[in-house]
mmCIF file of C-alpha atoms and ligand atoms in Angstrom:
data_model
loop_
_atom_site.group_PDB
_atom_site.id
_atom_site.type_symbol
_atom_site.label_atom_id
_atom_site.label_comp_id
_atom_site.label_asym_id
_atom_site.label_seq_id
_atom_site.Cartn_x
_atom_site.Cartn_y
_atom_site.Cartn_z
ATOM 1 C CA MET A 1 -69.953 6.232 -62.741
ATOM 2 C CA VAL A 2 -69.443 5.735 -66.428
ATOM 3 C CA GLN A 3 -70.489 2.384 -68.086
ATOM 4 C CA ILE A 4 -68.491 1.144 -70.300
ATOM 5 C CA ASN A 5 -69.238 -1.243 -73.208
ATOM 6 C CA ASP A 6 -68.004 -4.000 -71.911
ATOM 7 C CA ASN A 7 -68.682 -6.452 -74.781
ATOM 8 C CA PHE A 8 -64.294 -4.938 -75.454
ATOM 9 C CA LEU A 9 -63.753 -7.217 -72.219
ATOM 10 C CA LYS A 10 -64.856 -10.342 -73.634
ATOM 11 C CA LEU A 11 -62.275 -9.909 -77.236
ATOM 12 C CA PRO A 12 -59.358 -12.361 -76.286
ATOM 13 C CA GLY A 13 -55.330 -11.445 -76.562
ATOM 14 C CA SER A 14 -55.148 -8.581 -79.077
ATOM 15 C CA TYR A 15 -55.416 -8.479 -82.928
ATOM 16 C CA LEU A 16 -54.089 -10.843 -84.974
ATOM 17 C CA PHE A 17 -52.021 -8.214 -86.936
ATOM 18 C CA SER A 18 -50.783 -6.650 -83.844
ATOM 19 C CA GLU A 19 -50.043 -9.917 -82.227
ATOM 20 C CA ILE A 20 -48.170 -10.999 -84.919
ATOM 21 C CA ALA A 21 -46.128 -7.392 -85.027
ATOM 22 C CA ARG A 22 -45.383 -7.696 -81.634
ATOM 23 C CA ARG A 23 -44.015 -11.305 -81.876
ATOM 24 C CA VAL A 24 -41.548 -9.800 -84.923
ATOM 25 C CA ALA A 25 -40.352 -6.527 -83.261
ATOM 26 C CA ALA A 26 -39.497 -8.887 -80.220
ATOM 27 C CA TYR A 27 -37.565 -11.242 -82.079
ATOM 28 C CA SER A 28 -35.890 -8.355 -84.562
ATOM 29 C CA ALA A 29 -34.825 -6.916 -81.092
ATOM 30 C CA ALA A 30 -33.211 -9.843 -79.640
ATOM 31 C CA HIS A 31 -31.768 -10.539 -82.967
ATOM 32 C CA PRO A 32 -30.977 -7.494 -84.991
ATOM 33 C CA GLU A 33 -28.548 -8.780 -87.236
ATOM 34 C CA LYS A 34 -31.035 -10.887 -89.026
ATOM 35 C CA ALA A 35 -32.395 -9.425 -91.973
ATOM 36 C CA LEU A 36 -36.346 -10.882 -92.102
ATOM 37 C CA ILE A 37 -38.529 -11.070 -95.147
ATOM 38 C CA LYS A 38 -42.272 -10.059 -94.080
ATOM 39 C CA LEU A 39 -44.788 -11.900 -95.985
ATOM 40 C CA GLY A 40 -47.417 -11.392 -92.957
ATOM 41 C CA ILE A 41 -49.819 -8.390 -93.415
ATOM 42 C CA GLY A 42 -51.541 -8.130 -96.687
ATOM 43 C CA ASP A 43 -48.984 -4.662 -97.201
ATOM 44 C CA VAL A 44 -48.250 -3.878 -100.573
ATOM 45 C CA THR A 45 -44.371 -2.625 -101.259
ATOM 46 C CA LEU A 46 -44.758 -1.469 -104.634
ATOM 47 C CA PRO A 47 -44.554 2.938 -104.884
ATOM 48 C CA LEU A 48 -47.937 4.444 -106.028
ATOM 49 C CA PRO A 49 -48.678 4.155 -109.695
ATOM 50 C CA GLN A 50 -46.937 7.596 -111.394
ATOM 51 C CA ALA A 51 -50.436 9.090 -112.799
ATOM 52 C CA VAL A 52 -51.800 8.766 -108.970
ATOM 53 C CA THR A 53 -48.956 10.632 -107.991
ATOM 54 C CA ALA A 54 -49.034 12.644 -110.595
ATOM 55 C CA ALA A 55 -53.037 13.466 -110.212
ATOM 56 C CA MET A 56 -51.762 14.076 -106.162
ATOM 57 C CA HIS A 57 -49.506 16.281 -106.652
ATOM 58 C CA LYS A 58 -51.610 18.346 -109.252
ATOM 59 C CA ALA A 59 -54.747 17.922 -106.572
ATOM 60 C CA VAL A 60 -51.949 19.371 -103.585
ATOM 61 C CA ASP A 61 -51.144 22.777 -106.387
ATOM 62 C CA GLU A 62 -54.895 23.254 -106.618
ATOM 63 C CA MET A 63 -55.369 23.541 -102.907
ATOM 64 C CA ALA A 64 -52.371 25.775 -102.373
ATOM 65 C CA THR A 65 -55.015 28.186 -104.724
ATOM 66 C CA ALA A 66 -57.480 29.977 -103.471
ATOM 67 C CA SER A 67 -60.058 29.328 -106.630
ATOM 68 C CA GLY A 68 -58.762 25.558 -105.860
ATOM 69 C CA PHE A 69 -58.761 24.895 -102.470
ATOM 70 C CA HIS A 70 -61.073 22.380 -101.466
ATOM 71 C CA GLY A 71 -62.813 22.785 -97.425
ATOM 72 C CA TYR A 72 -65.113 19.672 -96.495
ATOM 73 C CA GLY A 73 -65.619 17.341 -99.253
ATOM 74 C CA PRO A 74 -69.007 16.252 -99.486
ATOM 75 C CA GLU A 75 -69.537 12.794 -97.157
ATOM 76 C CA GLN A 76 -70.372 10.422 -100.039
ATOM 77 C CA GLY A 77 -67.081 10.960 -101.821
ATOM 78 C CA TYR A 78 -66.647 13.201 -104.893
ATOM 79 C CA ALA A 79 -69.281 12.861 -107.793
ATOM 80 C CA PHE A 80 -65.801 12.774 -110.416
ATOM 81 C CA LEU A 81 -64.281 9.471 -108.535
ATOM 82 C CA ARG A 82 -68.327 8.253 -107.861
ATOM 83 C CA GLU A 83 -69.028 8.468 -111.706
ATOM 84 C CA ALA A 84 -65.784 6.644 -112.897
ATOM 85 C CA ILE A 85 -66.265 3.672 -109.977
ATOM 86 C CA ALA A 86 -70.196 3.699 -111.382
ATOM 87 C CA ALA A 87 -68.686 3.133 -115.255
ATOM 88 C CA GLN A 88 -65.891 1.441 -114.761
ATOM 89 C CA ASP A 89 -66.049 -0.951 -112.142
ATOM 90 C CA TYR A 90 -69.728 -1.591 -112.607
ATOM 91 C CA LYS A 91 -71.160 -0.414 -115.758
ATOM 92 C CA ALA A 92 -68.479 -2.130 -117.845
ATOM 93 C CA ARG A 93 -69.234 -5.265 -116.500
ATOM 94 C CA GLY A 94 -72.693 -4.777 -117.410
ATOM 95 C CA VAL A 95 -74.019 -3.900 -113.873
ATOM 96 C CA ASP A 96 -75.827 -0.929 -112.671
ATOM 97 C CA ILE A 97 -74.583 0.935 -109.903
ATOM 98 C CA ALA A 98 -75.737 4.489 -109.491
ATOM 99 C CA PRO A 99 -72.884 6.852 -108.101
ATOM 100 C CA ASP A 100 -75.444 7.390 -105.493
ATOM 101 C CA GLU A 101 -75.239 3.872 -104.433
ATOM 102 C CA ILE A 102 -71.004 4.040 -104.236
ATOM 103 C CA PHE A 103 -69.864 5.492 -100.654
ATOM 104 C CA ILE A 104 -66.383 6.944 -100.436
ATOM 105 C CA SER A 105 -64.004 5.946 -97.231
ATOM 106 C CA ASP A 106 -60.929 5.770 -95.887
ATOM 107 C CA GLY A 107 -60.767 1.623 -95.837
ATOM 108 C CA ALA A 108 -62.940 -1.107 -96.306
ATOM 109 C CA LYS A 109 -61.613 -2.065 -92.708
ATOM 110 C CA SER A 110 -63.395 0.750 -91.312
ATOM 111 C CA ASP A 111 -66.538 0.206 -93.741
ATOM 112 C CA CYS A 112 -66.310 -3.626 -93.312
ATOM 113 C CA GLY A 113 -66.365 -2.199 -88.875
ATOM 114 C CA ASN A 114 -68.727 0.460 -89.384
ATOM 115 C CA ILE A 115 -71.342 -1.113 -91.318
ATOM 116 C CA VAL A 116 -72.795 -2.990 -88.121
ATOM 117 C CA ASP A 117 -73.953 0.052 -87.217
ATOM 118 C CA LEU A 118 -77.433 -0.105 -89.465
ATOM 119 C CA PHE A 119 -78.106 -3.550 -87.657
ATOM 120 C CA GLY A 120 -79.708 -4.755 -84.805
ATOM 121 C CA PRO A 121 -77.906 -6.506 -81.693
ATOM 122 C CA ASP A 122 -80.140 -9.545 -81.889
ATOM 123 C CA ASN A 123 -79.201 -10.715 -85.779
ATOM 124 C CA LYS A 124 -77.382 -14.447 -85.983
ATOM 125 C CA VAL A 125 -74.508 -13.373 -87.698
ATOM 126 C CA ALA A 126 -72.260 -15.810 -89.886
ATOM 127 C CA VAL A 127 -68.819 -15.674 -90.681
ATOM 128 C CA CYS A 128 -66.802 -18.430 -92.833
ATOM 129 C CA ASP A 129 -64.044 -20.178 -90.990
ATOM 130 C CA PRO A 130 -60.949 -18.835 -91.218
ATOM 131 C CA VAL A 131 -62.170 -15.402 -91.506
ATOM 132 C CA TYR A 132 -60.555 -11.761 -91.945
ATOM 133 C CA PRO A 133 -61.125 -11.219 -88.086
ATOM 134 C CA VAL A 134 -62.698 -7.643 -88.392
ATOM 135 C CA TYR A 135 -66.221 -9.397 -89.508
ATOM 136 C CA VAL A 136 -65.841 -11.006 -86.132
ATOM 137 C CA ASP A 137 -64.232 -8.634 -83.814
ATOM 138 C CA THR A 138 -66.249 -5.825 -84.804
ATOM 139 C CA ASN A 139 -69.553 -7.897 -84.185
ATOM 140 C CA ALA A 140 -68.091 -9.144 -80.577
ATOM 141 C CA MET A 141 -67.427 -5.326 -80.251
ATOM 142 C CA SER A 142 -71.489 -4.287 -80.921
ATOM 143 C CA GLY A 143 -72.423 -7.229 -78.791
ATOM 144 C CA ARG A 144 -73.651 -9.460 -81.189
ATOM 145 C CA ALA A 145 -70.664 -12.246 -80.947
ATOM 146 C CA GLY A 146 -71.893 -13.441 -77.129
ATOM 147 C CA VAL A 147 -69.207 -15.268 -75.249
ATOM 148 C CA TYR A 148 -65.607 -16.629 -76.856
ATOM 149 C CA ASP A 149 -64.834 -20.029 -75.894
ATOM 150 C CA GLU A 150 -60.922 -20.486 -75.506
ATOM 151 C CA LYS A 151 -61.113 -23.820 -76.225
ATOM 152 C CA SER A 152 -62.741 -24.215 -79.393
ATOM 153 C CA GLY A 153 -61.660 -20.705 -80.479
ATOM 154 C CA LYS A 154 -65.083 -19.589 -81.214
ATOM 155 C CA TRP A 155 -67.710 -17.356 -80.037
ATOM 156 C CA SER A 156 -71.168 -18.263 -78.486
ATOM 157 C CA ASN A 157 -74.071 -16.467 -80.710
ATOM 158 C CA LEU A 158 -71.485 -17.185 -83.950
ATOM 159 C CA VAL A 159 -72.695 -19.277 -86.722
ATOM 160 C CA TYR A 160 -68.990 -20.449 -88.334
ATOM 161 C CA MET A 161 -69.052 -21.982 -91.869
ATOM 162 C CA PRO A 162 -65.990 -24.299 -92.721
ATOM 163 C CA CYS A 163 -64.331 -23.772 -95.519
ATOM 164 C CA VAL A 164 -61.648 -26.068 -95.720
ATOM 165 C CA ALA A 165 -60.134 -28.711 -98.299
ATOM 166 C CA GLU A 166 -62.636 -30.987 -98.203
ATOM 167 C CA ASN A 167 -65.175 -28.543 -99.598
ATOM 168 C CA GLY A 168 -62.971 -26.401 -101.805
ATOM 169 C CA PHE A 169 -62.541 -23.690 -99.220
ATOM 170 C CA MET A 170 -66.107 -22.792 -99.690
ATOM 171 C CA PRO A 171 -69.247 -22.617 -97.755
ATOM 172 C CA ASP A 172 -71.842 -24.436 -97.094
ATOM 173 C CA LEU A 173 -75.159 -22.797 -96.537
ATOM 174 C CA PRO A 174 -76.030 -22.596 -92.642
ATOM 175 C CA GLY A 175 -77.883 -25.147 -91.725
ATOM 176 C CA GLU A 176 -79.717 -22.567 -89.201
ATOM 177 C CA LEU A 177 -81.354 -19.348 -89.842
ATOM 178 C CA VAL A 178 -78.557 -16.532 -89.955
ATOM 179 C CA ASP A 179 -79.129 -12.815 -90.736
ATOM 180 C CA MET A 180 -76.011 -11.061 -91.817
ATOM 181 C CA ILE A 181 -73.622 -13.137 -93.682
ATOM 182 C CA TYR A 182 -69.954 -12.349 -94.238
ATOM 183 C CA LEU A 183 -68.691 -13.163 -97.333
ATOM 184 C CA CYS A 184 -65.070 -12.238 -98.776
ATOM 185 C CA PHE A 185 -63.567 -13.435 -102.462
ATOM 186 C CA PRO A 186 -61.373 -13.804 -103.648
ATOM 187 C CA ASN A 187 -61.115 -14.873 -99.671
ATOM 188 C CA ASN A 188 -58.956 -13.428 -96.928
ATOM 189 C CA PRO A 189 -57.005 -15.447 -96.069
ATOM 190 C CA THR A 190 -57.484 -19.206 -98.104
ATOM 191 C CA GLY A 191 -57.056 -17.375 -101.872
ATOM 192 C CA ALA A 192 -60.181 -19.230 -102.780
ATOM 193 C CA ALA A 193 -62.277 -17.078 -105.619
ATOM 194 C CA ALA A 194 -65.853 -18.256 -105.755
ATOM 195 C CA THR A 195 -67.276 -18.901 -109.601
ATOM 196 C CA MET A 196 -71.245 -17.304 -110.146
ATOM 197 C CA ASP A 197 -72.626 -20.954 -109.856
ATOM 198 C CA GLN A 198 -71.226 -21.116 -106.125
ATOM 199 C CA LEU A 199 -72.563 -17.238 -105.713
ATOM 200 C CA LYS A 200 -76.181 -17.708 -106.808
ATOM 201 C CA PRO A 201 -77.589 -20.216 -103.493
ATOM 202 C CA TRP A 202 -75.836 -17.404 -101.427
ATOM 203 C CA VAL A 203 -78.092 -14.376 -103.463
ATOM 204 C CA GLU A 204 -81.198 -16.776 -103.558
ATOM 205 C CA TYR A 205 -80.837 -17.447 -99.594
ATOM 206 C CA ALA A 206 -80.838 -13.810 -98.088
ATOM 207 C CA ASN A 207 -83.828 -13.070 -100.835
ATOM 208 C CA ARG A 208 -85.447 -15.401 -99.554
ATOM 209 C CA THR A 209 -85.047 -15.430 -95.806
ATOM 210 C CA GLY A 210 -84.169 -11.531 -95.575
ATOM 211 C CA ALA A 211 -80.726 -11.736 -94.109
ATOM 212 C CA ILE A 212 -78.211 -9.455 -96.043
ATOM 213 C CA LEU A 213 -74.908 -10.576 -97.647
ATOM 214 C CA LEU A 214 -71.774 -8.090 -96.494
ATOM 215 C CA TYR A 215 -69.487 -9.217 -99.410
ATOM 216 C CA ASP A 216 -65.908 -8.251 -99.146
ATOM 217 C CA SER A 217 -64.328 -7.940 -102.375
ATOM 218 C CA ALA A 218 -61.031 -5.981 -102.023
ATOM 219 C CA TYR A 219 -58.974 -8.636 -103.351
ATOM 220 C CA GLU A 220 -61.328 -8.510 -106.686
ATOM 221 C CA ALA A 221 -59.043 -6.978 -108.739
ATOM 222 C CA PHE A 222 -56.377 -10.302 -108.847
ATOM 223 C CA ILE A 223 -59.015 -12.392 -110.285
ATOM 224 C CA THR A 224 -57.801 -13.800 -113.387
ATOM 225 C CA THR A 225 -59.457 -16.962 -114.164
ATOM 226 C CA PRO A 226 -62.634 -16.216 -116.930
ATOM 227 C CA GLY A 227 -65.908 -16.685 -115.470
ATOM 228 C CA VAL A 228 -65.371 -15.608 -112.378
ATOM 229 C CA PRO A 229 -67.291 -12.645 -111.085
ATOM 230 C CA HIS A 230 -65.761 -9.487 -109.674
ATOM 231 C CA THR A 231 -68.353 -8.478 -108.035
ATOM 232 C CA ILE A 232 -71.584 -10.210 -106.185
ATOM 233 C CA TYR A 233 -74.156 -7.410 -108.589
ATOM 234 C CA GLU A 234 -73.157 -9.741 -111.439
ATOM 235 C CA ILE A 235 -75.576 -12.537 -109.718
ATOM 236 C CA ASP A 236 -79.190 -11.333 -110.472
ATOM 237 C CA GLY A 237 -81.195 -10.320 -107.431
ATOM 238 C CA ALA A 238 -77.814 -9.327 -105.717
ATOM 239 C CA GLN A 239 -79.189 -5.993 -104.975
ATOM 240 C CA THR A 240 -81.732 -6.209 -103.020
ATOM 241 C CA CYS A 241 -79.736 -8.585 -100.579
ATOM 242 C CA ALA A 242 -75.904 -7.555 -100.560
ATOM 243 C CA ILE A 243 -74.057 -4.933 -99.555
ATOM 244 C CA GLU A 244 -70.244 -4.591 -101.351
ATOM 245 C CA PHE A 245 -67.284 -3.700 -99.619
ATOM 246 C CA ARG A 246 -64.075 -2.499 -102.613
ATOM 247 C CA SER A 247 -60.881 -0.887 -101.477
ATOM 248 C CA PHE A 248 -57.877 0.455 -103.307
ATOM 249 C CA SER A 249 -55.187 -0.529 -100.620
ATOM 250 C CA LYS A 250 -54.336 -3.705 -102.381
ATOM 251 C CA THR A 251 -55.627 -2.801 -106.037
ATOM 252 C CA ALA A 252 -53.224 0.280 -106.541
ATOM 253 C CA GLY A 253 -51.154 0.185 -103.360
ATOM 254 C CA PHE A 254 -53.416 2.622 -101.477
ATOM 255 C CA THR A 255 -52.399 0.728 -97.749
ATOM 256 C CA GLY A 256 -50.825 3.934 -96.771
ATOM 257 C CA THR A 257 -52.945 6.443 -98.692
ATOM 258 C CA ARG A 258 -56.480 5.213 -97.621
ATOM 259 C CA CYS A 259 -59.292 4.921 -99.800
ATOM 260 C CA ALA A 260 -61.930 2.293 -100.623
ATOM 261 C CA TYR A 261 -65.800 2.805 -100.835
ATOM 262 C CA THR A 262 -68.767 0.662 -100.367
ATOM 263 C CA VAL A 263 -71.996 0.343 -102.557
ATOM 264 C CA VAL A 264 -75.423 -0.342 -101.101
ATOM 265 C CA PRO A 265 -77.680 -0.275 -103.611
ATOM 266 C CA LYS A 266 -81.077 1.878 -103.138
ATOM 267 C CA ALA A 267 -83.132 -1.318 -103.983
ATOM 268 C CA LEU A 268 -82.091 -3.064 -100.740
ATOM 269 C CA GLN A 269 -84.845 -2.169 -98.087
ATOM 270 C CA ARG A 270 -85.601 -4.359 -95.195
ATOM 271 C CA GLY A 271 -88.028 -3.719 -92.215
ATOM 272 C CA GLY A 272 -89.383 -0.994 -94.201
ATOM 273 C CA ALA A 273 -85.942 0.660 -94.690
ATOM 274 C CA SER A 274 -83.692 1.771 -97.329
ATOM 275 C CA LEU A 275 -80.130 0.450 -96.289
ATOM 276 C CA ASN A 276 -78.505 2.951 -98.556
ATOM 277 C CA ALA A 277 -80.804 5.471 -96.944
ATOM 278 C CA MET A 278 -79.162 4.611 -93.285
ATOM 279 C CA TRP A 279 -75.758 4.447 -94.492
ATOM 280 C CA ASN A 280 -75.711 7.571 -96.161
ATOM 281 C CA ARG A 281 -77.237 9.266 -92.624
ATOM 282 C CA ARG A 282 -74.842 7.081 -90.645
ATOM 283 C CA GLN A 283 -71.640 8.571 -92.621
ATOM 284 C CA CYS A 284 -72.739 12.074 -92.569
ATOM 285 C CA THR A 285 -72.783 12.279 -89.132
ATOM 286 C CA LYS A 286 -69.954 10.362 -88.587
ATOM 287 C CA PHE A 287 -67.349 10.991 -91.096
ATOM 288 C CA ASN A 288 -66.076 13.875 -93.307
ATOM 289 C CA GLY A 289 -65.449 12.469 -95.976
ATOM 290 C CA VAL A 290 -61.733 11.525 -97.436
ATOM 291 C CA PRO A 291 -59.539 14.197 -98.481
ATOM 292 C CA TYR A 292 -59.922 15.821 -101.880
ATOM 293 C CA VAL A 293 -56.304 15.447 -103.357
ATOM 294 C CA VAL A 294 -56.536 11.367 -102.437
ATOM 295 C CA GLN A 295 -59.916 11.263 -104.165
ATOM 296 C CA ARG A 296 -58.077 12.566 -106.617
ATOM 297 C CA GLY A 297 -55.282 9.876 -106.901
ATOM 298 C CA ALA A 298 -57.618 7.290 -106.694
ATOM 299 C CA GLU A 299 -59.646 8.720 -109.667
ATOM 300 C CA ALA A 300 -56.070 8.743 -111.929
ATOM 301 C CA VAL A 301 -56.816 4.630 -110.997
ATOM 302 C CA TYR A 302 -59.544 4.996 -113.803
ATOM 303 C CA THR A 303 -57.019 6.537 -116.530
ATOM 304 C CA PRO A 304 -55.755 4.683 -119.430
ATOM 305 C CA GLU A 305 -51.960 5.377 -117.701
ATOM 306 C CA GLY A 306 -53.355 4.687 -114.251
ATOM 307 C CA ARG A 307 -55.283 1.752 -115.458
ATOM 308 C CA ALA A 308 -52.035 0.301 -117.514
ATOM 309 C CA GLN A 309 -49.544 1.052 -114.340
ATOM 310 C CA VAL A 310 -52.169 -0.712 -111.805
ATOM 311 C CA GLN A 311 -52.063 -3.889 -114.208
ATOM 312 C CA ALA A 312 -48.450 -3.587 -113.832
ATOM 313 C CA ASN A 313 -47.953 -3.833 -110.159
ATOM 314 C CA LEU A 314 -50.494 -6.512 -109.886
ATOM 315 C CA ALA A 315 -48.866 -8.430 -112.525
ATOM 316 C CA VAL A 316 -45.823 -9.008 -110.378
ATOM 317 C CA TYR A 317 -47.940 -9.197 -106.928
ATOM 318 C CA GLN A 318 -49.098 -12.247 -109.090
ATOM 319 C CA ASN A 319 -45.984 -13.483 -109.859
ATOM 320 C CA ASN A 320 -45.098 -13.306 -106.551
ATOM 321 C CA ALA A 321 -47.709 -15.458 -105.516
ATOM 322 C CA LYS A 322 -47.058 -18.039 -108.271
ATOM 323 C CA VAL A 323 -43.532 -17.940 -107.069
ATOM 324 C CA ILE A 324 -44.495 -19.059 -103.521
ATOM 325 C CA ARG A 325 -47.582 -21.715 -104.736
ATOM 326 C CA GLU A 326 -45.030 -23.102 -107.082
ATOM 327 C CA GLY A 327 -41.855 -23.549 -104.471
ATOM 328 C CA LEU A 328 -43.608 -24.553 -101.511
ATOM 329 C CA ALA A 329 -45.634 -27.132 -103.324
ATOM 330 C CA ALA A 330 -42.241 -28.598 -104.945
ATOM 331 C CA ALA A 331 -40.898 -28.715 -101.355
ATOM 332 C CA GLY A 332 -43.358 -30.721 -100.398
ATOM 333 C CA LEU A 333 -46.441 -28.794 -98.800
ATOM 334 C CA THR A 334 -49.789 -28.955 -99.331
ATOM 335 C CA VAL A 335 -51.021 -25.446 -101.079
ATOM 336 C CA SER A 336 -53.843 -23.442 -102.777
ATOM 337 C CA GLY A 337 -55.340 -20.062 -103.539
ATOM 338 C CA GLY A 338 -52.454 -17.514 -105.388
ATOM 339 C CA VAL A 339 -54.431 -17.964 -108.381
ATOM 340 C CA ASP A 340 -57.011 -15.237 -108.109
ATOM 341 C CA SER A 341 -55.683 -14.046 -105.188
ATOM 342 C CA PRO A 342 -51.995 -12.773 -103.687
ATOM 343 C CA TYR A 343 -52.720 -15.275 -100.751
ATOM 344 C CA VAL A 344 -51.198 -18.393 -100.266
ATOM 345 C CA TRP A 345 -52.619 -20.536 -98.020
ATOM 346 C CA ALA A 346 -50.226 -23.801 -97.227
ATOM 347 C CA ARG A 347 -50.653 -26.406 -95.026
ATOM 348 C CA THR A 348 -47.968 -27.088 -92.078
ATOM 349 C CA PRO A 349 -45.671 -30.087 -92.532
ATOM 350 C CA ASP A 350 -46.332 -32.579 -90.418
ATOM 351 C CA GLY A 351 -50.012 -31.670 -88.666
ATOM 352 C CA VAL A 352 -47.421 -28.744 -86.328
ATOM 353 C CA ASP A 353 -49.401 -26.078 -85.179
ATOM 354 C CA SER A 354 -50.023 -23.003 -86.688
ATOM 355 C CA TRP A 355 -48.494 -20.471 -84.016
ATOM 356 C CA THR A 356 -45.555 -23.173 -83.672
ATOM 357 C CA PHE A 357 -44.675 -22.954 -87.859
ATOM 358 C CA PHE A 358 -45.042 -19.393 -87.718
ATOM 359 C CA ASP A 359 -42.764 -19.322 -84.622
ATOM 360 C CA ARG A 360 -40.099 -21.568 -86.325
ATOM 361 C CA LEU A 361 -40.497 -19.624 -89.891
ATOM 362 C CA LEU A 362 -39.777 -16.405 -88.066
ATOM 363 C CA GLN A 363 -36.943 -17.563 -85.801
ATOM 364 C CA GLU A 364 -35.461 -20.041 -88.755
ATOM 365 C CA ALA A 365 -36.163 -18.993 -91.787
ATOM 366 C CA ASN A 366 -36.641 -15.393 -90.679
ATOM 367 C CA VAL A 367 -39.439 -15.066 -92.584
ATOM 368 C CA VAL A 368 -42.760 -13.345 -91.477
ATOM 369 C CA THR A 369 -46.086 -15.086 -92.251
ATOM 370 C CA THR A 370 -49.659 -15.387 -90.746
ATOM 371 C CA PRO A 371 -50.676 -18.250 -88.936
ATOM 372 C CA GLY A 372 -53.231 -19.918 -90.093
ATOM 373 C CA ALA A 373 -55.355 -20.223 -86.413
ATOM 374 C CA GLY A 374 -55.336 -16.554 -85.910
ATOM 375 C CA PHE A 375 -58.117 -16.493 -88.799
ATOM 376 C CA GLY A 376 -60.331 -18.807 -86.959
ATOM 377 C CA PRO A 377 -60.379 -22.835 -85.361
ATOM 378 C CA SER A 378 -60.273 -24.065 -89.288
ATOM 379 C CA GLY A 379 -57.534 -22.128 -90.125
ATOM 380 C CA GLU A 380 -55.915 -24.156 -87.868
ATOM 381 C CA GLY A 381 -52.890 -26.404 -89.508
ATOM 382 C CA TYR A 382 -52.358 -24.061 -92.040
ATOM 383 C CA ILE A 383 -50.050 -20.871 -92.921
ATOM 384 C CA ARG A 384 -50.831 -17.781 -95.232
ATOM 385 C CA LEU A 385 -48.163 -16.197 -97.390
ATOM 386 C CA THR A 386 -48.780 -12.677 -98.823
ATOM 387 C CA GLY A 387 -47.649 -12.060 -102.747
ATOM 388 C CA PHE A 388 -47.223 -8.288 -101.623
ATOM 389 C CA GLY A 389 -43.558 -8.817 -100.811
ATOM 390 C CA GLN A 390 -40.261 -7.297 -103.385
ATOM 391 C CA PRO A 391 -40.431 -10.149 -105.840
ATOM 392 C CA ASP A 392 -36.323 -10.814 -105.126
ATOM 393 C CA ALA A 393 -37.517 -10.972 -101.196
ATOM 394 C CA THR A 394 -40.395 -13.230 -102.064
ATOM 395 C CA LYS A 395 -37.957 -15.668 -103.711
ATOM 396 C CA GLU A 396 -35.413 -15.309 -101.382
ATOM 397 C CA ALA A 397 -38.307 -16.361 -98.786
ATOM 398 C CA VAL A 398 -39.630 -19.248 -100.401
ATOM 399 C CA GLU A 399 -35.829 -20.938 -101.091
ATOM 400 C CA ARG A 400 -35.211 -19.777 -97.608
ATOM 401 C CA VAL A 401 -38.722 -21.403 -96.390
ATOM 402 C CA LYS A 402 -37.908 -24.476 -97.887
ATOM 403 C CA ALA A 403 -34.464 -24.921 -96.141
ATOM 404 C CA VAL A 404 -37.027 -25.489 -93.091
ATOM 405 C CA ILE A 405 -38.635 -27.929 -94.309
ATOM 406 C CA ARG A 406 -36.749 -29.840 -95.696
HETATM 407 C C1 MLT B 501 -54.799 -8.970 -94.427
HETATM 408 O O1 MLT B 501 -53.093 -8.945 -94.315
HETATM 409 O O2 MLT B 501 -55.505 -9.626 -94.130
HETATM 410 C C2 MLT B 501 -55.082 -7.602 -94.240
HETATM 411 O O3 MLT B 501 -53.872 -6.569 -95.381
HETATM 412 C C3 MLT B 501 -55.893 -7.089 -93.584
HETATM 413 C C4 MLT B 501 -56.359 -5.934 -93.740
HETATM 414 O O4 MLT B 501 -56.470 -5.638 -95.158
HETATM 415 O O5 MLT B 501 -56.818 -5.081 -93.043
#
């Protein structure tokens, strides 16, 4: 009889965004006449930049010719894209990352999940609380999280670093020794952005203890505050302790097109092994690369037209976040985020629990949000709204939410 990976059986319920989709589908089925506005999952709504689609059309035409056809590509990604990333996302910020330290993939979610392959089962994992659930669930699946306690909403072997109003939604260094530390800035879900001074102690900690920082910067394009680092490698010493995850999803509208990348510096060594070599080995074995057409589309993000078009789309989302933040604040809710981030993090009124408030907004305002409790125990009493909606729908949603809480 085959043995299953019974770590899967320890997982509670369903994945957060699947549970939200289930509740929304049930409500819609019962009330087909209601027009819902979805500010729940962080999914973009604007079309791909024209420079991206033009590059993809051209690549499709190439694929129809004998000379321009591409079969299997390099598992790590095409040099043209890795070089553009190294030059524009890193070199332009004064950071030396070589193209062969960059691995193109189909998504930061996949990479965040797959990276656990590189680490032994007994590592102590630290996560922010609230947290993007992928970090927690993938460690649970690979047996590193221990047992889930329904009452506290916590896994027995994980170290939770509360990110709450009292500490400005910035985690404190863990009180016990940990090995794998997940950080996400600008943060999903709170929208908090970390400064250089707030990141330096983490790099110092990881280099001193031999821990690894798993740094998710999928939302870096939303940073507007001067001096806020866009990459962990802006911090001296990060190349010997950090892996960085980046994505074209939220930056350039690739949620349905799928392209992202992970940086594993060659200077990153643990246990006498190169993590760059290990990740390369893993990708070559389990992954056949991102489609040529998609990588050509991603490359176009780095052209002058592509950059301008991406910035124009980002400006729309940034303004949506502002509309949400200011609208909910004017209605009396305590809000944060939404400045260097597409996410607005709002306290529920009168201490109502977050799933109850989620249901109330769904039913009475016909607005879909994300309940904070779904991101971990410290998310209780909050909801998250995204700036990724259509501008008019976002304004309408804010008015509807205001009407409900009035
Ligand atoms: C979110 O809403 O938190 C994100 O869209 C989820 C994701 O990027 O996978």
